[in-house]
Coordinates of C-alpha atoms and ligand atoms in Angstrom, one line a residue:
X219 CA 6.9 30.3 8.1
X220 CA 6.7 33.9 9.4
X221 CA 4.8 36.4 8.0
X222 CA 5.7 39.9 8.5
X223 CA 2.7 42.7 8.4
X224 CA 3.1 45.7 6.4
X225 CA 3.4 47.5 9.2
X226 CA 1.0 50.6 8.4
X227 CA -1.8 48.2 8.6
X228 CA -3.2 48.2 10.9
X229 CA -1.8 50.8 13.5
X230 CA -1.4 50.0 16.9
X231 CA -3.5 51.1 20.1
X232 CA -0.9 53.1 22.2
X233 CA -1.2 54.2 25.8
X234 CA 0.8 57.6 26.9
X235 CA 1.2 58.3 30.9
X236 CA 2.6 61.5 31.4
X237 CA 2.0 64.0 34.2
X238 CA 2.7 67.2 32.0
X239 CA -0.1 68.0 29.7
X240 CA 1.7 69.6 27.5
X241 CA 4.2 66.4 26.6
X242 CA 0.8 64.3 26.8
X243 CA -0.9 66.9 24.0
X244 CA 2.5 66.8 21.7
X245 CA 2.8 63.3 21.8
X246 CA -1.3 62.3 21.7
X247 CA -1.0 64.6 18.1
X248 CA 2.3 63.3 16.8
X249 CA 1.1 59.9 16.8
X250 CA -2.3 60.1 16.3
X251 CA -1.3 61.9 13.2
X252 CA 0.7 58.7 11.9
X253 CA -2.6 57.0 12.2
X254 CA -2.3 54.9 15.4
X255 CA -5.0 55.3 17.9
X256 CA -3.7 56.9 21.4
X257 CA -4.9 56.9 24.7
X258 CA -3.9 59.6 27.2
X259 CA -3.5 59.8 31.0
X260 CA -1.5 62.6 33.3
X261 CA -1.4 59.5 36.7
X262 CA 0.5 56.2 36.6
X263 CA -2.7 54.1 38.7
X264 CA -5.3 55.6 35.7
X265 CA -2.7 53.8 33.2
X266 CA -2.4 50.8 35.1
X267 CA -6.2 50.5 35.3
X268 CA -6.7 51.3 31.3
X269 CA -3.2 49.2 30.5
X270 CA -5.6 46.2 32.6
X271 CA -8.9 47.1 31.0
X272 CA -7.6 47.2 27.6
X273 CA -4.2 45.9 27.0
X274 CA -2.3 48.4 24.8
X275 CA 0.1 47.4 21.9
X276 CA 2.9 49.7 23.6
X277 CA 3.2 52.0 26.6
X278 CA 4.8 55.3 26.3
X279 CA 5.9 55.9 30.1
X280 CA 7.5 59.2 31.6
X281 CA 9.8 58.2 34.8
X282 CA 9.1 61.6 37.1
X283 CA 5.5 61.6 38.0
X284 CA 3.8 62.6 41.7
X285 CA 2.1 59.6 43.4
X286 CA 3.7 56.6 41.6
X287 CA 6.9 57.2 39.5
X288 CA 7.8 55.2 36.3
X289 CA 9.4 52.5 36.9
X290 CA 6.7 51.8 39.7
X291 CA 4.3 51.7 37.0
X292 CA 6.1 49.4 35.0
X293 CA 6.9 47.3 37.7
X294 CA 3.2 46.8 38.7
X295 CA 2.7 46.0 34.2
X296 CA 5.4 43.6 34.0
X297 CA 3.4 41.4 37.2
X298 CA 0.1 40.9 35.8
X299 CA 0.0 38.2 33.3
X300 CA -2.2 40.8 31.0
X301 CA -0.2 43.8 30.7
X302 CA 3.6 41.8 31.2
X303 CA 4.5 41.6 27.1
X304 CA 3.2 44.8 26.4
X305 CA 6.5 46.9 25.2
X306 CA 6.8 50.0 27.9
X307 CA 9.5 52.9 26.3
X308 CA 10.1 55.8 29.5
X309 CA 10.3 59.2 28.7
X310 CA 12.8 61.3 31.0
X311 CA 13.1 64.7 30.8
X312 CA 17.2 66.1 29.5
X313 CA 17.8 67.0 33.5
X314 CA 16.1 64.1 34.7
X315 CA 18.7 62.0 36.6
X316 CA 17.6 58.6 33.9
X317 CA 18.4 55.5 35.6
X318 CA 18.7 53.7 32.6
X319 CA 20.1 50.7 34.1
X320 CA 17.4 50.8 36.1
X321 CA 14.6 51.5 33.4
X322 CA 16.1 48.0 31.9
X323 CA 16.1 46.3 34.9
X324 CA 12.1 47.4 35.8
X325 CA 11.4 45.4 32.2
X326 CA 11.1 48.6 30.0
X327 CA 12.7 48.3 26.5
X328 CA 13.8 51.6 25.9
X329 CA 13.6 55.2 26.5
X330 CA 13.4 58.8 25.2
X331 CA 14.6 62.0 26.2
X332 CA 13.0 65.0 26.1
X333 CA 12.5 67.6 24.0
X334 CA 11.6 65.1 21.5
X335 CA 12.6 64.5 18.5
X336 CA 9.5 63.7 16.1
X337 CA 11.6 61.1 13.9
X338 CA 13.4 59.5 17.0
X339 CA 9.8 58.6 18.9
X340 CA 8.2 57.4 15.6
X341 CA 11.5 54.7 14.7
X342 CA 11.5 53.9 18.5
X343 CA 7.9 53.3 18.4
X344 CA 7.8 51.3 15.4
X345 CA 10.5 49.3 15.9
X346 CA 9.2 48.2 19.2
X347 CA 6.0 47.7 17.8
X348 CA 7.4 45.5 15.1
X349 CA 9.5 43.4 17.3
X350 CA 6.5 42.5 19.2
X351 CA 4.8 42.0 16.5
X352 CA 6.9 39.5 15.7
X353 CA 7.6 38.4 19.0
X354 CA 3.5 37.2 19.2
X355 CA 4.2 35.5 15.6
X356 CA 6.9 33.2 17.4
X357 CA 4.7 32.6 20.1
X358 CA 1.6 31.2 18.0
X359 CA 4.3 29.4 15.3
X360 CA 5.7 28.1 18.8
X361 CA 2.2 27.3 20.3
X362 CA 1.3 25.5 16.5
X363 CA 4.1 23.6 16.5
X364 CA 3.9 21.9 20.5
X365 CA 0.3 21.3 19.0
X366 CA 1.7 19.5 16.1
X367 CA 3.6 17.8 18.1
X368 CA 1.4 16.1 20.3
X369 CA -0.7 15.2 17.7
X370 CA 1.9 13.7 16.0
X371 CA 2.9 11.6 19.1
X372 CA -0.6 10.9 19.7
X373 CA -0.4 9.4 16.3
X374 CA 2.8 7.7 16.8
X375 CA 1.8 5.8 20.0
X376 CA -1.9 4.8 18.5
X377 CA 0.1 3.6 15.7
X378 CA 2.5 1.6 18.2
X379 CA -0.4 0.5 20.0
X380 CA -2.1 -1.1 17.2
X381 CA 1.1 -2.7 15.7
X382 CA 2.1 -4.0 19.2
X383 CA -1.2 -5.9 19.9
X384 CA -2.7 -6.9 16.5
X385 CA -3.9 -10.3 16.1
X386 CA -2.2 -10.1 12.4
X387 CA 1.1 -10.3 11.2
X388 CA 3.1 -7.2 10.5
X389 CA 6.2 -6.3 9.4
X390 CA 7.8 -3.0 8.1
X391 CA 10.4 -3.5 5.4
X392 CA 13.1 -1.2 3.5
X393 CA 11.7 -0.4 0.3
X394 CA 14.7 -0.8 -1.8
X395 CA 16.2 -3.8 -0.1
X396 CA 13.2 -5.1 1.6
X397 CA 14.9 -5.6 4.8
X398 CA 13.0 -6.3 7.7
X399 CA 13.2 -3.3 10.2
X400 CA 10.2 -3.6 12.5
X401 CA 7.7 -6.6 13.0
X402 CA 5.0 -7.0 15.6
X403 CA 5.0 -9.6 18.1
X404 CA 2.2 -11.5 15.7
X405 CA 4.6 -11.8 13.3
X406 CA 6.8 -13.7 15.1
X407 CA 4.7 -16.0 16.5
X408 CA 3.5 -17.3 12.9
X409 CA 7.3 -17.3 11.4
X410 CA 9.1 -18.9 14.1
X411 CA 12.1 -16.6 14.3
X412 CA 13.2 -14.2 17.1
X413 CA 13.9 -10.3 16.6
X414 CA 17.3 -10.8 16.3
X415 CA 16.8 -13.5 13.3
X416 CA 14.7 -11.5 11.8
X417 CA 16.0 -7.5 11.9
X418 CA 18.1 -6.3 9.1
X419 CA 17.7 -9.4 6.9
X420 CA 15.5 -9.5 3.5
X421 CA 12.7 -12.7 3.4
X422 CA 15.5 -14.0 0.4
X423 CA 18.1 -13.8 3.0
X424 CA 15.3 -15.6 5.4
X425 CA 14.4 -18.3 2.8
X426 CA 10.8 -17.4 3.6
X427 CA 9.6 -18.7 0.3
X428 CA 8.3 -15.3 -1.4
X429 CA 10.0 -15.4 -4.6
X430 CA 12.0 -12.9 -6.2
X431 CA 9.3 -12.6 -9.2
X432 CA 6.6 -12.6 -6.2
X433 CA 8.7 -10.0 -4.6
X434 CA 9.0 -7.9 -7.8
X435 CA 5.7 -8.0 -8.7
X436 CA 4.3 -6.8 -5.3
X437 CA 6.9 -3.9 -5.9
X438 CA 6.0 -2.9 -9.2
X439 CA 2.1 -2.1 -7.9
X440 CA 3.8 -0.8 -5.3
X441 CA 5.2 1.8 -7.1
X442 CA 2.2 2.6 -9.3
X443 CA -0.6 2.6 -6.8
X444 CA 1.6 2.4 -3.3
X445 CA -0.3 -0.1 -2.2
X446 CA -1.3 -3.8 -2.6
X447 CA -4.3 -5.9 -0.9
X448 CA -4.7 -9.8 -0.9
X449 CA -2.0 -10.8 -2.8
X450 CA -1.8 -14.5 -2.4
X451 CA 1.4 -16.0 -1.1
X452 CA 3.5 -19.3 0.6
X453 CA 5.3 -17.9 3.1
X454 CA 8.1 -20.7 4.7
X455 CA 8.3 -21.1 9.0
X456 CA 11.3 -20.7 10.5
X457 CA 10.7 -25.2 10.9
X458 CA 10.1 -25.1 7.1
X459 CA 6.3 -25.1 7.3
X460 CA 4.6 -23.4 4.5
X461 CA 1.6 -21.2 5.4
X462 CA -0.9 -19.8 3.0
X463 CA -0.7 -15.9 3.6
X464 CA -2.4 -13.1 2.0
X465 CA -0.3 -9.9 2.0
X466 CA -1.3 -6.4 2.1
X467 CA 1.2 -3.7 1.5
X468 CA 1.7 0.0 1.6
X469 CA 4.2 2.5 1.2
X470 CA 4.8 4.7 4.2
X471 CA 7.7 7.0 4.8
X472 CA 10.0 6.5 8.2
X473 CA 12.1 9.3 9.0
X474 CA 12.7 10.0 5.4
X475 CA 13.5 6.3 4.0
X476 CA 10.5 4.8 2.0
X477 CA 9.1 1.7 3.6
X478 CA 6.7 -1.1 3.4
X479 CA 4.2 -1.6 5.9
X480 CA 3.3 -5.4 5.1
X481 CA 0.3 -6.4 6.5
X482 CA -0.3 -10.2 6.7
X483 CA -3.6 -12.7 7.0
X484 CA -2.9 -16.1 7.4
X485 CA -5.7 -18.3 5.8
X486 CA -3.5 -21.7 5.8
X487 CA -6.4 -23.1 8.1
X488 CA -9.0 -21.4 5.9
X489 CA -7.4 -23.3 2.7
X490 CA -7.1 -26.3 4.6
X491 CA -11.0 -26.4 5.8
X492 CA -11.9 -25.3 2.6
X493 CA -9.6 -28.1 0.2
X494 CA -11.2 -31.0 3.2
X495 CA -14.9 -29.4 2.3
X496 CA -14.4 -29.3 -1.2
X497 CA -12.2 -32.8 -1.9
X498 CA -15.4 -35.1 1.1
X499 CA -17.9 -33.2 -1.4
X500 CA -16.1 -34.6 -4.3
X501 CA -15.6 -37.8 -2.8
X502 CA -19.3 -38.5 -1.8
X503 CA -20.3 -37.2 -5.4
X504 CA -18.3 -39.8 -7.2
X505 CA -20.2 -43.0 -5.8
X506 CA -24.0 -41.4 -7.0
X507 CA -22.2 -40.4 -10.3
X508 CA -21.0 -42.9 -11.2
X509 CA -24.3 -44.9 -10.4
X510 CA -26.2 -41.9 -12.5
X511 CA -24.1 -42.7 -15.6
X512 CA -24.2 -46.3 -15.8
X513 CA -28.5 -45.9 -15.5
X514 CA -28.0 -43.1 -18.0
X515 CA -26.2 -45.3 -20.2
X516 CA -28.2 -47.9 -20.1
X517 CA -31.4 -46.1 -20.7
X518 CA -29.6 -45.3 -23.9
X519 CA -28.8 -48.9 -25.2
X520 CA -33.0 -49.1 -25.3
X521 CA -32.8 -52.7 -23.4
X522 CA -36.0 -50.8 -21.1
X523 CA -37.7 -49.4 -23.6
X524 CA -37.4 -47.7 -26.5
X525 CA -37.3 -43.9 -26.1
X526 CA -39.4 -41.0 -28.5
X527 CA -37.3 -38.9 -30.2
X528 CA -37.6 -35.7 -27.8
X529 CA -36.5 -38.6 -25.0
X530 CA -33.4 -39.5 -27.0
X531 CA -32.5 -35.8 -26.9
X532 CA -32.9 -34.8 -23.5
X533 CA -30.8 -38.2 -22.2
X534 CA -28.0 -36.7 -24.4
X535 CA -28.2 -33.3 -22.4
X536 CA -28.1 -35.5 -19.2
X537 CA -25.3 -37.2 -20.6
X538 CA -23.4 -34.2 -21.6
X539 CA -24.1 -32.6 -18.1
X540 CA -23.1 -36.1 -15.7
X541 CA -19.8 -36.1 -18.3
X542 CA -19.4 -32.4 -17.1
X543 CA -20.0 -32.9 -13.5
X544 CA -17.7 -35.9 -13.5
X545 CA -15.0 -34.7 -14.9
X546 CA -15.2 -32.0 -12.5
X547 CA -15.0 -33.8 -9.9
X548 CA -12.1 -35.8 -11.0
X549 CA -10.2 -32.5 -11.6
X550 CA -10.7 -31.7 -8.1
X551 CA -9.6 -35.1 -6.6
X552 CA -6.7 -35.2 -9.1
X553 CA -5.4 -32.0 -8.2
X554 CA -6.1 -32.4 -4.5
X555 CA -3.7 -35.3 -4.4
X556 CA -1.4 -34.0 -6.9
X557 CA -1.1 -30.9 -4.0
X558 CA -1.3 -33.3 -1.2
X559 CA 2.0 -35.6 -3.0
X560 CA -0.4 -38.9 -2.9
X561 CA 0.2 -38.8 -6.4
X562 CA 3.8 -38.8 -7.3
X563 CA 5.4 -38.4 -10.5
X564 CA 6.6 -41.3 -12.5
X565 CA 9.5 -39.6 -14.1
X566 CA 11.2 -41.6 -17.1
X567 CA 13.8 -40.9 -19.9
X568 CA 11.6 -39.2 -23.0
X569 CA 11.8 -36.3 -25.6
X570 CA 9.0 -33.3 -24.9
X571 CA 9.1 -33.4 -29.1
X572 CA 7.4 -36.5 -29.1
X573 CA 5.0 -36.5 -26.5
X574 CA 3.7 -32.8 -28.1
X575 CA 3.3 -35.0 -31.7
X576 CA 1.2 -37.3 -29.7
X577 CA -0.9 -34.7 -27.8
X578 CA -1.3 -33.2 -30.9
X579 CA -2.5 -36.1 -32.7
X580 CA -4.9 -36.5 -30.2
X581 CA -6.4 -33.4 -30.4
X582 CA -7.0 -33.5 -33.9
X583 CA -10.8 -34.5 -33.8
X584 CA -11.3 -31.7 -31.9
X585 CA -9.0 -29.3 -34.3
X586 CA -11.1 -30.8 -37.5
X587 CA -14.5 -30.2 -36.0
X588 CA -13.5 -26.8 -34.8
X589 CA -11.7 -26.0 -38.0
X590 CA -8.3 -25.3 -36.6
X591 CA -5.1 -25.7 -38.2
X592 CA -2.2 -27.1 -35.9
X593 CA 1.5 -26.9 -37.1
X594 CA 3.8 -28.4 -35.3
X595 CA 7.7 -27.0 -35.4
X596 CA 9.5 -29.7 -33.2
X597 CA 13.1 -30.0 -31.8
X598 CA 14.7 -33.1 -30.2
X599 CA 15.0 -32.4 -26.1
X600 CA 15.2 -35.1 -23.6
X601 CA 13.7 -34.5 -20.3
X602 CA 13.0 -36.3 -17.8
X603 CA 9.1 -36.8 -16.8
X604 CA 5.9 -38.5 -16.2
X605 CA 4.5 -39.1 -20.3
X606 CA 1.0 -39.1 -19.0
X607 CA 1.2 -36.3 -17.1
X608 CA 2.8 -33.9 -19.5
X609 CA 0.7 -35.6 -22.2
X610 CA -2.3 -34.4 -19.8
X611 CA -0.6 -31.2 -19.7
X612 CA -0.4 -30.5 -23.4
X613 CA -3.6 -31.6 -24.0
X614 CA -5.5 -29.2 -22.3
X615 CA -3.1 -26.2 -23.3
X616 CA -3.6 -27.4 -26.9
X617 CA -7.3 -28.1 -26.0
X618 CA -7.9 -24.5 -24.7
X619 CA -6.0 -23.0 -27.6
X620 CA -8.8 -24.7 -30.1
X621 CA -11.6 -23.7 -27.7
X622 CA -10.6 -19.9 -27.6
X623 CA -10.0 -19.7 -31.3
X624 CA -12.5 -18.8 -34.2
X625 CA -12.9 -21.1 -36.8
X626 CA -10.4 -21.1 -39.9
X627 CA -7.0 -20.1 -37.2
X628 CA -4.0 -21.8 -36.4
X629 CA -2.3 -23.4 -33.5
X630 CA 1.1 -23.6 -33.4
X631 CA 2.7 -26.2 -31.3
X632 CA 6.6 -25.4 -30.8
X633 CA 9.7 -27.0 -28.9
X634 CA 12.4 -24.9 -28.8
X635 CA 16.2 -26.2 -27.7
X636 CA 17.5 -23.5 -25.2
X637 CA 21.3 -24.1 -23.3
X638 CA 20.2 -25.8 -20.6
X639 CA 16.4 -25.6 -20.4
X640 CA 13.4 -26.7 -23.2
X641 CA 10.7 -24.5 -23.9
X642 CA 7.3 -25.5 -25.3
X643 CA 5.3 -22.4 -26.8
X644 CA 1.3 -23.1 -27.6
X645 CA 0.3 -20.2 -29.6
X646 CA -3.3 -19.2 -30.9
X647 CA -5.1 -16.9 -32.8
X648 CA -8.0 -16.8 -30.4
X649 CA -9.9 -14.1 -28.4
X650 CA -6.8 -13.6 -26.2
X651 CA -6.7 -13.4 -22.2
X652 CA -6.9 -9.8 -20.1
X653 CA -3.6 -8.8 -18.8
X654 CA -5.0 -8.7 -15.3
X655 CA -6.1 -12.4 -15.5
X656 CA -3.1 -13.6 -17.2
X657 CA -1.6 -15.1 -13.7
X658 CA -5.6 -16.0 -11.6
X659 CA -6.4 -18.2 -14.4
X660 CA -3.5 -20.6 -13.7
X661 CA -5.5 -21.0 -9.7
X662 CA -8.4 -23.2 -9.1
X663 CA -11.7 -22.2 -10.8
X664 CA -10.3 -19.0 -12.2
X665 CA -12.0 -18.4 -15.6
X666 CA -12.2 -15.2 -18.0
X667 CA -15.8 -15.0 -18.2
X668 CA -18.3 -17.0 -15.8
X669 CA -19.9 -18.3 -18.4
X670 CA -17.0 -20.3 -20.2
X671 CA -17.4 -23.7 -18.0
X672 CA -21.3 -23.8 -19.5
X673 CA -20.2 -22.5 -23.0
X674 CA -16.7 -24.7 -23.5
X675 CA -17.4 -27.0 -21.2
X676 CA -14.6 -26.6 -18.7
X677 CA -14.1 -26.9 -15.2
X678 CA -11.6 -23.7 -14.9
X679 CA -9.1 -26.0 -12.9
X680 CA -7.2 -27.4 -16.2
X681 CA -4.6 -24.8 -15.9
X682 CA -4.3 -25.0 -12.0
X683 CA -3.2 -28.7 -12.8
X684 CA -1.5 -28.1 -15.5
X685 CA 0.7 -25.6 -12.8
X686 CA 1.0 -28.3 -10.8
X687 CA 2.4 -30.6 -12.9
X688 CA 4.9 -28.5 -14.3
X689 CA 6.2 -27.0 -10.7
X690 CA 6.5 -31.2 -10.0
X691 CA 8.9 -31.1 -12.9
X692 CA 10.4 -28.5 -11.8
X693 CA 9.5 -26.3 -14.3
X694 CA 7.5 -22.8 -14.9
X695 CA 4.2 -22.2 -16.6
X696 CA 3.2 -19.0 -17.5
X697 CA 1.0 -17.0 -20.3
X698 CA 1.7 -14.5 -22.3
X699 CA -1.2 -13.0 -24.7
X700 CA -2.6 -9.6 -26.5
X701 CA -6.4 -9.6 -26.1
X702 CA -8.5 -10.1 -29.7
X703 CA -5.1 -11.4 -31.5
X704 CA -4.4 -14.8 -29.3
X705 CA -2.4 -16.2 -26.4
X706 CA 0.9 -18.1 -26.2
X707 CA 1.6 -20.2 -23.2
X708 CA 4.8 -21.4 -22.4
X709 CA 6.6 -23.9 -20.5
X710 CA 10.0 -24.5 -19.4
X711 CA 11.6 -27.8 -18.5
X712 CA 15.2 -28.4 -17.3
X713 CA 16.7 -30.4 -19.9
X714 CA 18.0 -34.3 -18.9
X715 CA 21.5 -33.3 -18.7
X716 CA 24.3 -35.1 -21.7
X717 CA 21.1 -36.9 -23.1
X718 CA 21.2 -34.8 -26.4
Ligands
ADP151 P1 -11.2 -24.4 -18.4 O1 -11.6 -25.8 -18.1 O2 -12.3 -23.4 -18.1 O3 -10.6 -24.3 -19.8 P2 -8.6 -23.8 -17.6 O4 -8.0 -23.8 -16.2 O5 -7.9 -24.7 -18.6 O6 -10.1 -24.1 -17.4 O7 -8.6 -22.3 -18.1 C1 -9.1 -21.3 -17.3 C2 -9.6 -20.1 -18.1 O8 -8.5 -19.5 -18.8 C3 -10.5 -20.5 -19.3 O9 -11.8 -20.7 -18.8 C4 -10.4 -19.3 -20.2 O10 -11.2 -18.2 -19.6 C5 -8.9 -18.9 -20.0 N1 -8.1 -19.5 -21.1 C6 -7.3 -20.6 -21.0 N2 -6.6 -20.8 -22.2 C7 -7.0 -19.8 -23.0 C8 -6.7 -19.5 -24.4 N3 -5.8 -20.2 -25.1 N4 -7.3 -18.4 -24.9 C9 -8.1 -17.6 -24.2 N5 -8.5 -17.9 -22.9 C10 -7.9 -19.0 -22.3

């Protein structure tokens, strides 16, 4: 952007060289009276000295002069890098013999002929003050902008340089197609594919295992906070192999076109050292356990003693806790080898309607103690599953729903006959589940509150099996809730097809 001066403010220094006094006095007065600040001097090497000692905004020049002539002068201005851009306008007397060409030619910009005219010296001036003026404004907008420049390109290549050699994964996608555009060398290595597989194609297009509601979802915070950190994903190898990534996104711009800069850290080892730790703890726990409630137990029958009262009581707590601690520790096999396929589904003929009534009939101690109403609305659906894993399944949604409720509120427990799909719907009345936890608290140990294993007695990985072994059935989980006023869960099974 160019910003012209006013051009009153401030007035220019200018420098006269003129060998007749009289022209020198005229001129000195005529300007000086218009406010800008003139030096005088009757010989052309006393102006080239001042003109070097303090570089003038213009140069008013006369051509005949003893010694050195004009255009000497100017030539000796226009060769020293500190007096070259200064503007130089000759003054030639009416008989001079002007060489105008010549006055051009030496670098000046213009001239005037004497007698003067008092209007025709002051435009001349100005203009030629002005278009230096702006002349200098080009030159720093010009100087600004290579500056920007290389700054920008400095950016650019420490940019290229950390997206060339980083250890992690990275990829730049469209934003409104997600097609790939750009990904690091990284990237490649951990998908399997080559540039050429890769550019121009979306990860749907790729099969890379990122679903569309995974997709969507990363989008959506996208949008509202432009970017994402740590989001948890399977991402499928080029060879099939799925690797545990967590992907973090931003939104950067690329000539114009909004783009993802996907960030990736691949933690499949991680998950795997971790599960190994976590299922050879569980493993070595199970022999002591189970050692620990059979001397538990019998302590309790009395056949070594009879116990006080206050003994009684504190073998229950130890029996409440072991019953804790092993259950825990059967969640963790069972889901380890539900995720590992050593357990595999025994899938029979059945109708969802009649595995709920029995889930809900065993449940109902728990309902009566806690005061909880269940209603069941059920609907004939065949599917095709395991009984006792879905009965597994609905027992601990149905088993949650009575736990998170207040005494005196109902459960409803609902099958509901869709075209080609069955969906199950446990509602409560209960305390209700924070929007942001709605999809954690279907991973392993995720809970609301820390303190709802010690207070209800969970283990926080009901609903990660539960996930499981739905997704075995080739189904979807999901919840759906409005905090204080309850939570529905839901599940979708394909329905056995011309079994209705
Ligand atoms: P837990 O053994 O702790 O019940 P789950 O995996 O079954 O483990 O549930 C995880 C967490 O999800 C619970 O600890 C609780 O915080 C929350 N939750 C599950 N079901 C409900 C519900 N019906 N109402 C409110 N919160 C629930």
């Amino acid at each position: 952007m160019m910003h012209s001066q006013p051009l009153d403010t401030p007035k220019a220094n200018i420098l006269v060289i003129d060998d007749t006094p009289e022209n020198l006095y005229l001129l000195a007065s005529m300007l000086t009276e218009q406010g800008y600040k003139v030096r005088s001097v009757t010989k052309g090497a006393a102006g080239l000295r001042g003109a070097q000692a303090a570089p003038p905004d213009l140069i008013l020049l006369d051509i005949n002069m003893p010694e050195m002539n004009g255009y000497e002068v100017c030539q000796c201005l226009k060769s020293s890098d500190r007096t070259c851009n200064i503007p130089v306008i000759f003054i030639s007397a009416m008989d001079d013999v002007l060489d105008k060409v010549k006055a051009f030619t030496v670098g000046g910009v213009d001239y005037i002929t004497k007698p003067f005219q008092v209007e025709e010296v002051l435009v001349r001036v100005e203009n030629h003050l002005t278009i230096r003026h702006l002349q200098k404004q080009l030159q720093e907008q010009n100087t600004k902008l290579q500056q920007e420049i290389r700054e920008r390109q400095q950016a650019e290549e420490k940019f290229a340089k950390a997206f060339r050699s980083s250890p992690s994964p990275i990829a730049i996608t469209t934003f409104q197609e997600g097609r790939f555009i750009d990904v690091n060398s990284s990237f490649l290595r951990m998908s399997g594919y080559s540039l050429e597989e890769i550019i121009g194609f979306s990860s749907a297009d790729l099969n890379l295992g990122i679903t569309a509601a995974q997709n969507y979802s990363t989008w959506q915070k996208l949008l509202e906070t432009e970017s994402v950190q740590n989001h948890e994903r399977d991402f499928r190898t080029q060879s099939g192999e799925i690797r545990i990534v967590l992907l973090s996104a931003e939104l950067i711009d690329l000539d114009g076109t909004q783009c993802i800069l996907n960030i990736i850290n691949d933690i499949t080892e991680r998950k795997r050292l971790e599960n190994e730790f976590i299922s050879l703890v569980s493993h070595e726990l199970r022999t002591p356990l189970t050692s620990l409630i059979g001397s538990l137990d019998l302590l309790g029958t009395g056949q070594l003693g009879t116990l006080t009262a206050r003994g009684e009581q504190v073998l229950n707590i130890a029996i409440t806790n072991i019953e804790r601690l092993n259950r825990l520790v059967n969640d963790i096999l069972d889901l380890e080898q539900m995720k590992s396929g050593k357990i595999a589904m025994q899938a029979v003929k059945c109708n969802i309607s009649d595995l709920l009534i029995q889930a809900a009939e065993a449940m109902e101690a728990m309902a009566e103690r806690s005061q909880i109403n269940l209603i069941i609305q059920a609907a004939t659906a065949k599917i095709l599953a395991d009984p006792d894993r879905m009965l597994q399944t609905l027992t601990n949604l149905i088993g949650n729903a009575i736990k998170f409720s207040e005494a005196g509120g109902t459960v409803w427990l609902r099958v509901k006959l869709q075209t080609d799909y069955v969906q199950i719907e446990v509602q409560d009345q209960g305390r209700g589940i924070p929007t942001n936890k709605l999809q954690t608290i279907f991973e392993r140990f995720q809970q609301v509150d820390v303190s709802d294993s010690r207070k209800k007695g969970g283990t926080g990985l009901g609903l990660a099996i539960c996930r499981n072994i739905i997704e075995q059935h080739h189904g979807k989980i999901w919840a759906e809730s409005i905090l204080g006023q309850g939570s529905t869960f839901y599940i979708i099974l394909p329905l056995l097809n011309g079994a209705l």
